[in-house]
Short mmCIF file of C-alpha atoms in Angstrom, two decimals:
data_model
loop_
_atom_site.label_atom_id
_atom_site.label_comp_id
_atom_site.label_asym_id
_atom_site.label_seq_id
_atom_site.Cartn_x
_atom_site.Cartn_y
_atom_site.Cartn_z
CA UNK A 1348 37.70 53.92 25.89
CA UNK A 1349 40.21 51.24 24.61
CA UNK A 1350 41.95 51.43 21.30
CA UNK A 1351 39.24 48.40 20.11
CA UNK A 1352 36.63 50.46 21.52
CA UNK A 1353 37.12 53.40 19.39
CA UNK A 1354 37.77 51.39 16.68
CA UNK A 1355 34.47 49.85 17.10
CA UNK A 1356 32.85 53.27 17.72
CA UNK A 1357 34.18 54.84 14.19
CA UNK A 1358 33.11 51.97 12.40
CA UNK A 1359 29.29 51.87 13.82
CA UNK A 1360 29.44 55.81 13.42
CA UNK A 1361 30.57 55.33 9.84
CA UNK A 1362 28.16 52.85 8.82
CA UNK A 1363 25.24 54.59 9.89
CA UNK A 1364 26.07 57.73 8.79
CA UNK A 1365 26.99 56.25 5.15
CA UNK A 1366 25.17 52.59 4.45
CA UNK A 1367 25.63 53.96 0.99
CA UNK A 1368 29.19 54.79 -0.30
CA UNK A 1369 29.23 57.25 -3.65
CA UNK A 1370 32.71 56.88 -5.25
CA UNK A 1371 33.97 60.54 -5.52
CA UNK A 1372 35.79 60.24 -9.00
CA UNK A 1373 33.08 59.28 -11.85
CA UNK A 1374 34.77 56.69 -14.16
CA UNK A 1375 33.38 53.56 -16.35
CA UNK A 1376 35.83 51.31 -16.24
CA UNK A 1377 39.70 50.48 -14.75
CA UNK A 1378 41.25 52.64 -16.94
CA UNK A 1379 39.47 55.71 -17.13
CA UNK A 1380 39.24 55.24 -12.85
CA UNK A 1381 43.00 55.48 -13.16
CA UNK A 1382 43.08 57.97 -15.54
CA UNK A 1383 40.98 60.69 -12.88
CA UNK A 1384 42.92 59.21 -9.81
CA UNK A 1385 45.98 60.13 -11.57
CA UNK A 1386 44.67 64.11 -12.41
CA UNK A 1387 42.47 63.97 -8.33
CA UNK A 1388 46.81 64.83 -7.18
CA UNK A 1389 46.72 68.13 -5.54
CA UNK A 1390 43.53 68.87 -6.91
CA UNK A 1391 39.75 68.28 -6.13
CA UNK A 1392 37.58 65.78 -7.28
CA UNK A 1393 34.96 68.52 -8.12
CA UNK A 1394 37.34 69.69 -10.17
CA UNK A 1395 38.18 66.24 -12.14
CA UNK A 1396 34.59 64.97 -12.06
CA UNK A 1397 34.05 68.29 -15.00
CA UNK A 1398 37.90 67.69 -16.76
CA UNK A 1399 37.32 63.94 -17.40
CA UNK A 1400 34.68 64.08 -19.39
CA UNK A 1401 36.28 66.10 -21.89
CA UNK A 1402 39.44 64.30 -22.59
CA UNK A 1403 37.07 60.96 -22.47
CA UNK A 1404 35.72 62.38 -25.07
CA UNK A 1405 38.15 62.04 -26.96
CA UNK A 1406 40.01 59.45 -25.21
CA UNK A 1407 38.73 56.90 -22.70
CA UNK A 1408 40.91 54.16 -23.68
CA UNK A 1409 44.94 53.77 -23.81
CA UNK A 1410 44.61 53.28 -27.96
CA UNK A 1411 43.04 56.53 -28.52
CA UNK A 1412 44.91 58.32 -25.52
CA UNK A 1413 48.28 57.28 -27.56
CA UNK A 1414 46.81 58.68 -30.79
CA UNK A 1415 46.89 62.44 -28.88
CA UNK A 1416 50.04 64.46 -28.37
CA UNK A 1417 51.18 64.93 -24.73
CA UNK A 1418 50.45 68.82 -25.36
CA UNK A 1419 46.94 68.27 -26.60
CA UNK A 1420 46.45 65.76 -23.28
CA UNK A 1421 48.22 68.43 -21.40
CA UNK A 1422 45.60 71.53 -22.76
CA UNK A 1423 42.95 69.89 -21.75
CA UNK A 1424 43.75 68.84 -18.42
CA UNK A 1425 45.52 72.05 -17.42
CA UNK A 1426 42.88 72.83 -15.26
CA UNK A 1427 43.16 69.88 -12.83
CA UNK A 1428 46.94 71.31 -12.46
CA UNK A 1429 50.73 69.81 -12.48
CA UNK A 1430 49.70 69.36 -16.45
CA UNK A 1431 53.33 69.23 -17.36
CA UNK A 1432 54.13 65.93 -15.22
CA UNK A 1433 50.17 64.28 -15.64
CA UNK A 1434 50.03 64.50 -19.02
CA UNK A 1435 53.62 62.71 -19.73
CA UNK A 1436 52.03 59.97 -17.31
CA UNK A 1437 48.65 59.75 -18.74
CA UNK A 1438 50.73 59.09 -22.30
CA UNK A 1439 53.48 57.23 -20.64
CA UNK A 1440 51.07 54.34 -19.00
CA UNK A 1441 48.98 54.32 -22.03
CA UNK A 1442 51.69 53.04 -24.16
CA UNK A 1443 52.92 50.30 -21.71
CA UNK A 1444 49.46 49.54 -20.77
CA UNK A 1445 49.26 48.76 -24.98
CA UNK A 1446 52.85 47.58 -24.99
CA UNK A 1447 52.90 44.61 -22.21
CA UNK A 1448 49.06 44.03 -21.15
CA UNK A 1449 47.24 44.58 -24.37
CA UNK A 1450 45.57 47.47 -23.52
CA UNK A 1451 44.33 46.32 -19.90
CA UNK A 1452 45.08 47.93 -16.47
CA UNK A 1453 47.10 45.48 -14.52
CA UNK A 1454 45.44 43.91 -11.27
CA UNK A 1455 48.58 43.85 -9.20
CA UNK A 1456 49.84 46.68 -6.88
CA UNK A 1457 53.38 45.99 -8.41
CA UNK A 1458 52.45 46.38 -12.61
CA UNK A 1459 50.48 49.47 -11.74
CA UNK A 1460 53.02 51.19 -9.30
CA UNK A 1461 55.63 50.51 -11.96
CA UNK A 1462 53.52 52.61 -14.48
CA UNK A 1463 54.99 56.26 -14.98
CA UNK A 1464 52.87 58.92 -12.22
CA UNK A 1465 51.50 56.27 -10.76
CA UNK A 1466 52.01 55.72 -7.09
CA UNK A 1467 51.06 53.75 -4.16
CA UNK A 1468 47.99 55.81 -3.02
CA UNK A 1469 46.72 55.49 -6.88
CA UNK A 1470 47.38 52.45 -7.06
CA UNK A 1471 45.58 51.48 -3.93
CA UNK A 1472 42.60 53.20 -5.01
CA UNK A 1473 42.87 51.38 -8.40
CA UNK A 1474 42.89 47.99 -6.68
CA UNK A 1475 40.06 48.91 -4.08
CA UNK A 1476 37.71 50.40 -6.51
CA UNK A 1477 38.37 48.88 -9.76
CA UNK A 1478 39.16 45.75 -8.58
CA UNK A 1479 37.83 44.71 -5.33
CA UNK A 1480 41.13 44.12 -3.86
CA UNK A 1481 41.65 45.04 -0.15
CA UNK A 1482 43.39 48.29 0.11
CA UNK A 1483 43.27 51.55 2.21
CA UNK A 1484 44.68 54.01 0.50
CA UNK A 1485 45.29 57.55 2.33
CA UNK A 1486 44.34 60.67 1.72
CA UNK A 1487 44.60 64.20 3.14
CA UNK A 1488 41.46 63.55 4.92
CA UNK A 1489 42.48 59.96 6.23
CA UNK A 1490 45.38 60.64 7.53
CA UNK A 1491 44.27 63.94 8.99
CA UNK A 1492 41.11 62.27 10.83
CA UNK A 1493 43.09 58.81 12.09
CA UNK A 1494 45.53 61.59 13.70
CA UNK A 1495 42.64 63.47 15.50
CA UNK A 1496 40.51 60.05 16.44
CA UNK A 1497 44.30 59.00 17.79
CA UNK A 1498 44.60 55.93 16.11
CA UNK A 1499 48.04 56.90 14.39
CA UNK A 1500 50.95 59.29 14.96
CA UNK A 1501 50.13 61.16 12.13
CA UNK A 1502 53.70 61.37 11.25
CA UNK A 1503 53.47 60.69 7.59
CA UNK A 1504 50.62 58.77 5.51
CA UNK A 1505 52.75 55.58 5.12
CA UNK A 1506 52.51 55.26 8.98
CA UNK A 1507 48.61 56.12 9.23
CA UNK A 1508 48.29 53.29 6.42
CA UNK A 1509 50.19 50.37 8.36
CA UNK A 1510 48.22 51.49 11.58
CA UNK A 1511 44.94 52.02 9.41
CA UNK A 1512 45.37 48.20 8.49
CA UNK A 1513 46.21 47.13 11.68
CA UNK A 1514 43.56 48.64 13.47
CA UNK A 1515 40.27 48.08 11.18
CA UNK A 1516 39.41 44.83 9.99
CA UNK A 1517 40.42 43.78 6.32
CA UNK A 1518 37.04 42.87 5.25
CA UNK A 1519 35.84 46.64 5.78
CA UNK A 1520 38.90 48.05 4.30
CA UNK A 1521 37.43 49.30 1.12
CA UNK A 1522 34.26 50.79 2.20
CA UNK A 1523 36.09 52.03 5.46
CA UNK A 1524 38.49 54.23 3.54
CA UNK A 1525 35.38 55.84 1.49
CA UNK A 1526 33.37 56.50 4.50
CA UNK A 1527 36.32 58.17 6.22
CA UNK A 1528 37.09 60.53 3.12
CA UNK A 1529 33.32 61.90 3.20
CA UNK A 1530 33.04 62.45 6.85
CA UNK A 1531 36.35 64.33 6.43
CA UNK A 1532 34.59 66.32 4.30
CA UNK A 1533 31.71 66.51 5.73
CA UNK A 1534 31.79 67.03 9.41
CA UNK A 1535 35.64 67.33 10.50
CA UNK A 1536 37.31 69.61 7.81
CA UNK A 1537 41.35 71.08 7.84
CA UNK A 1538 39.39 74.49 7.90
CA UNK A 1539 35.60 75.55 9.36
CA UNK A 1540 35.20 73.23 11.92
CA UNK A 1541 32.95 72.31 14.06
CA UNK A 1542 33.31 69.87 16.70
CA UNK A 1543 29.29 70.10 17.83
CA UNK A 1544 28.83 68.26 14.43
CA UNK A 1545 31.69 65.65 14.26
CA UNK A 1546 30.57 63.12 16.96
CA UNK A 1547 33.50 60.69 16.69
CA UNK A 1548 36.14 63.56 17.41
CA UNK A 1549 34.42 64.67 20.15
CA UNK A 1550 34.00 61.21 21.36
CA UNK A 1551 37.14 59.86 20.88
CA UNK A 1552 39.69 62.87 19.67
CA UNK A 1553 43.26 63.03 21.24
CA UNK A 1554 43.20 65.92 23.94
CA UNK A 1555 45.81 68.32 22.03
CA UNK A 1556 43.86 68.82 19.01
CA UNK A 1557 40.41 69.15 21.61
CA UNK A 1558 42.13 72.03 23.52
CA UNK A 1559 43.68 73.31 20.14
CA UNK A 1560 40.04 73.68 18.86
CA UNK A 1561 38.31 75.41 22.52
CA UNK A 1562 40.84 77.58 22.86
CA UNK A 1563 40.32 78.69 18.93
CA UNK A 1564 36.57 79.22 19.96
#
């Protein structure tokens, strides 16, 4: 197959397998999506999906966050882990958010990568999700399956998102990067895998991480 050929072949395989795309972190508006993208670092989105709800309950809005202490905001998200560093952000960007856009999550890459803990991969998420914006923001899972399907190098994520970009069209960025992250997780996981089940390695996978897997089983 060509490169444009297994391009073509992940994005039918995609669509068909998800027509429907659930967003994995449960949110209500721009700022409490960047809020749980922010605590989803290093930990799942299982695991933020039951911590959000309790600080929004207290706080789903940068006015109210501000009113909290950095070690209340850091108690309660403890559980999602790196509290220390994630709570000083979730503070941090609350103020500016108040301080120099009245309380409103910027709708640029540059205003919300220049908020404290927030980087490119949030922010990408923030503009895809939030805003509509084209963006393909990488993940664990992205970058591990555009390695297997050979489409990048897999050197480092800012490498699998310049070739993600260049290889899928924009229009289908947004939905594209959703439908990769939930047949990472469902049918070609880091761990317990099983190639009978994911059809586009099989179909398209480079041959070192094939005879990796065969030789495993």
């Amino acid at each position: 197959m060509t490169k444009a050929e297994k391009v073509q072949f992940v994005i039918d395989v995609l669509q068909k397998t998800y027509p429907k795309i659930p967003i994995p972190l449960d949110h209500k508006d721009p700022y409490t999506l960047l809020i749980a993208v922010l605590l989803s670092a290093q930990c799942t989105d299982v695991r933020v999906n039951k911590i959000t709800p309790l600080l929004f309950a207290k706080a789903d809005n940068p006015f109210d966050m501000v009113k909290m202490t950095v070690e209340e905001i850091k108690q309660i998200i403890r559980p999602c882990g790196l509290s220390p560093m994630k709570s000083k952000g979730i503070y941090g960007l609350s103020k500016i958010l108040i301080d120099k856009y009245n309380g409103e999550v910027p709708q640029s890459f540059e205003g919300l990568e220049e908020l404290p803990a927030v980087g490119h991969k949030t922010a990408s998420v923030v503009m895809s999700q939030a805003f509509g914006v084209p963006a393909f923001p990488v993940d664990t899972h992205i970058h591990r399956l555009l390695y297997r399907w050979n489409l990048t190098n897999g050197k480092n994520v800012v490498q699998t998102e310049k070739d993600a970009k260049r290889l899928f069209p924009r229009e289908l960025w947004n939905e594209l990067h959703l439908q990769i992250i939930w047949y990472g997780r469902e049918y070609s996981p880091a761990r317990g895998w099983d190639l009978d089940k994911d059809i586009i390695t099989s179909k398209i996978g480079r041959k070192t991480v094939l005879n990796k897997y065969y030789k495993k089983n």
